């Protein structure tokens, strides 16, 4: 079976060169602004990174941005900043009781990447410790517990699909299948209880933590129960592609395609996701994170399927990246973040059309994919 060469297929070299130059200029500025603070960037207040708790789930994205930029440019500034953030995150590891299921986001894509590149033993230990914590959250009824609050023992969320690669990594590194088995059980539960027949997804599912019985599916960060939070759809899309890459199980690839078809059907008018695909017409709330995550997932999907089929996913990814960049990227050095229409949750009135380091992260990852970098940060022990 012939697979698509996405680098050869992307012919707009001028756009790619412009993105590369703009990213380098903007991220050099962003690192300088981070150096003026004592925290890890997450969002901005217009001119500066805002203060952020060390245990916040997005904190791995900043050093991951740095590693992506280091791969793109070879500039040692980015590596130094990645190391600064990685070491700061040890405080979060020490206070591990505050951490959620998001330890994959926090350690795989930066400590796991550093270990793959430099064989640093501390980075390996951090990544494996994170995997141990994620595995320990497994409820034998078939799901990984998302959050720590009392009363949320049976809560699982679709976002967790993106943390499963940490477990696949741990099985490959240690030779112990338990981590992979937990990941696959959770992925199978996600197919059964989160992904709907039309390819849309629930954000949250609450199970009885004693019996595993399905109880309810609140709207979570989307508009309402039964609606369709676009970022959740993008986590499922990319997450199932990654589970397919890590296991070779056809059902994960089929699920990724089902979610992708739904996602593309919802954005084909202007290629920019709304925050929730079933939100009211007004306000027209966007989420750039969902678009950039989905684009990364679609580029991997384009490679996974036969070449003639891949073109559909590839074209959609490129349209999303270009549309969002044109509409919402800020390349000026007046604010250290790039994407301006990221939305934390539909009902969070202060979190609408803000900046977020992970919205920027997935754009940079996509640009590196189009430039031909084959190091997949979600599977850093497999280059190529
Ligand atoms: N994982 C939480 C979010 O995507 O906002």
PDB file of N, CA and C and ligand atoms in Angstrom, residues 57 101-102 105 157 159 203 221 229 231 235 344 358, ligand 1:
ATOM      1  N   UNK A  57      -2.220  21.997  34.141  1.00  0.00           N
ATOM      2  CA  UNK A  57      -2.067  20.879  33.203  1.00  0.00           C
ATOM      3  C   UNK A  57      -1.393  21.219  31.884  1.00  0.00           C
ATOM      4  N   UNK A 101      -5.051  13.526  35.341  1.00  0.00           N
ATOM      5  CA  UNK A 101      -4.671  12.584  34.274  1.00  0.00           C
ATOM      6  C   UNK A 101      -3.804  13.244  33.213  1.00  0.00           C
ATOM      7  N   UNK A 102      -3.612  14.543  33.274  1.00  0.00           N
ATOM      8  CA  UNK A 102      -2.929  15.259  32.198  1.00  0.00           C
ATOM      9  C   UNK A 102      -1.412  15.188  32.260  1.00  0.00           C
ATOM     10  N   UNK A 105       0.372  15.171  28.826  1.00  0.00           N
ATOM     11  CA  UNK A 105       0.593  16.510  28.276  1.00  0.00           C
ATOM     12  C   UNK A 105       1.789  17.177  28.975  1.00  0.00           C
ATOM     13  N   UNK A 157     -12.838  11.792  30.854  1.00  0.00           N
ATOM     14  CA  UNK A 157     -13.037  12.812  29.808  1.00  0.00           C
ATOM     15  C   UNK A 157     -12.307  12.418  28.527  1.00  0.00           C
ATOM     16  N   UNK A 159     -10.522  14.077  26.530  1.00  0.00           N
ATOM     17  CA  UNK A 159      -9.170  14.632  26.409  1.00  0.00           C
ATOM     18  C   UNK A 159      -8.102  13.590  26.750  1.00  0.00           C
ATOM     19  N   UNK A 203     -17.888  15.183  25.934  1.00  0.00           N
ATOM     20  CA  UNK A 203     -16.666  15.611  26.613  1.00  0.00           C
ATOM     21  C   UNK A 203     -16.450  14.773  27.870  1.00  0.00           C
ATOM     22  N   UNK A 221     -16.876  21.366  28.933  1.00  0.00           N
ATOM     23  CA  UNK A 221     -16.399  22.646  28.407  1.00  0.00           C
ATOM     24  C   UNK A 221     -17.183  23.075  27.150  1.00  0.00           C
ATOM     25  N   UNK A 229     -18.378  19.841  21.803  1.00  0.00           N
ATOM     26  CA  UNK A 229     -17.247  20.739  22.090  1.00  0.00           C
ATOM     27  C   UNK A 229     -16.127  20.433  21.088  1.00  0.00           C
ATOM     28  N   UNK A 231     -13.012  21.177  20.733  1.00  0.00           N
ATOM     29  CA  UNK A 231     -11.686  20.719  21.186  1.00  0.00           C
ATOM     30  C   UNK A 231     -11.748  19.252  21.610  1.00  0.00           C
ATOM     31  N   UNK A 235      -9.391  16.323  20.296  1.00  0.00           N
ATOM     32  CA  UNK A 235      -8.601  15.400  21.145  1.00  0.00           C
ATOM     33  C   UNK A 235      -8.886  13.954  20.738  1.00  0.00           C
ATOM     34  N   UNK A 344     -11.324  28.734  26.419  1.00  0.00           N
ATOM     35  CA  UNK A 344     -11.124  27.687  27.442  1.00  0.00           C
ATOM     36  C   UNK A 344     -12.366  26.800  27.555  1.00  0.00           C
ATOM     37  N   UNK A 358      -0.882  26.174  24.271  1.00  0.00           N
ATOM     38  CA  UNK A 358      -1.066  24.907  23.556  1.00  0.00           C
ATOM     39  C   UNK A 358      -1.767  25.089  22.222  1.00  0.00           C
TER      40      UNK A 358
HETATM   41  N1  LIG B   1      -7.936  19.352  28.547  1.00  0.00           N
HETATM   42  C1  LIG B   1      -8.656  20.532  28.833  1.00  0.00           C
HETATM   43  C2  LIG B   1      -8.823  21.405  27.682  1.00  0.00           C
HETATM   44  O1  LIG B   1      -8.638  21.013  26.549  1.00  0.00           O
HETATM   45  O2  LIG B   1      -9.150  22.570  27.905  1.00  0.00           O
END
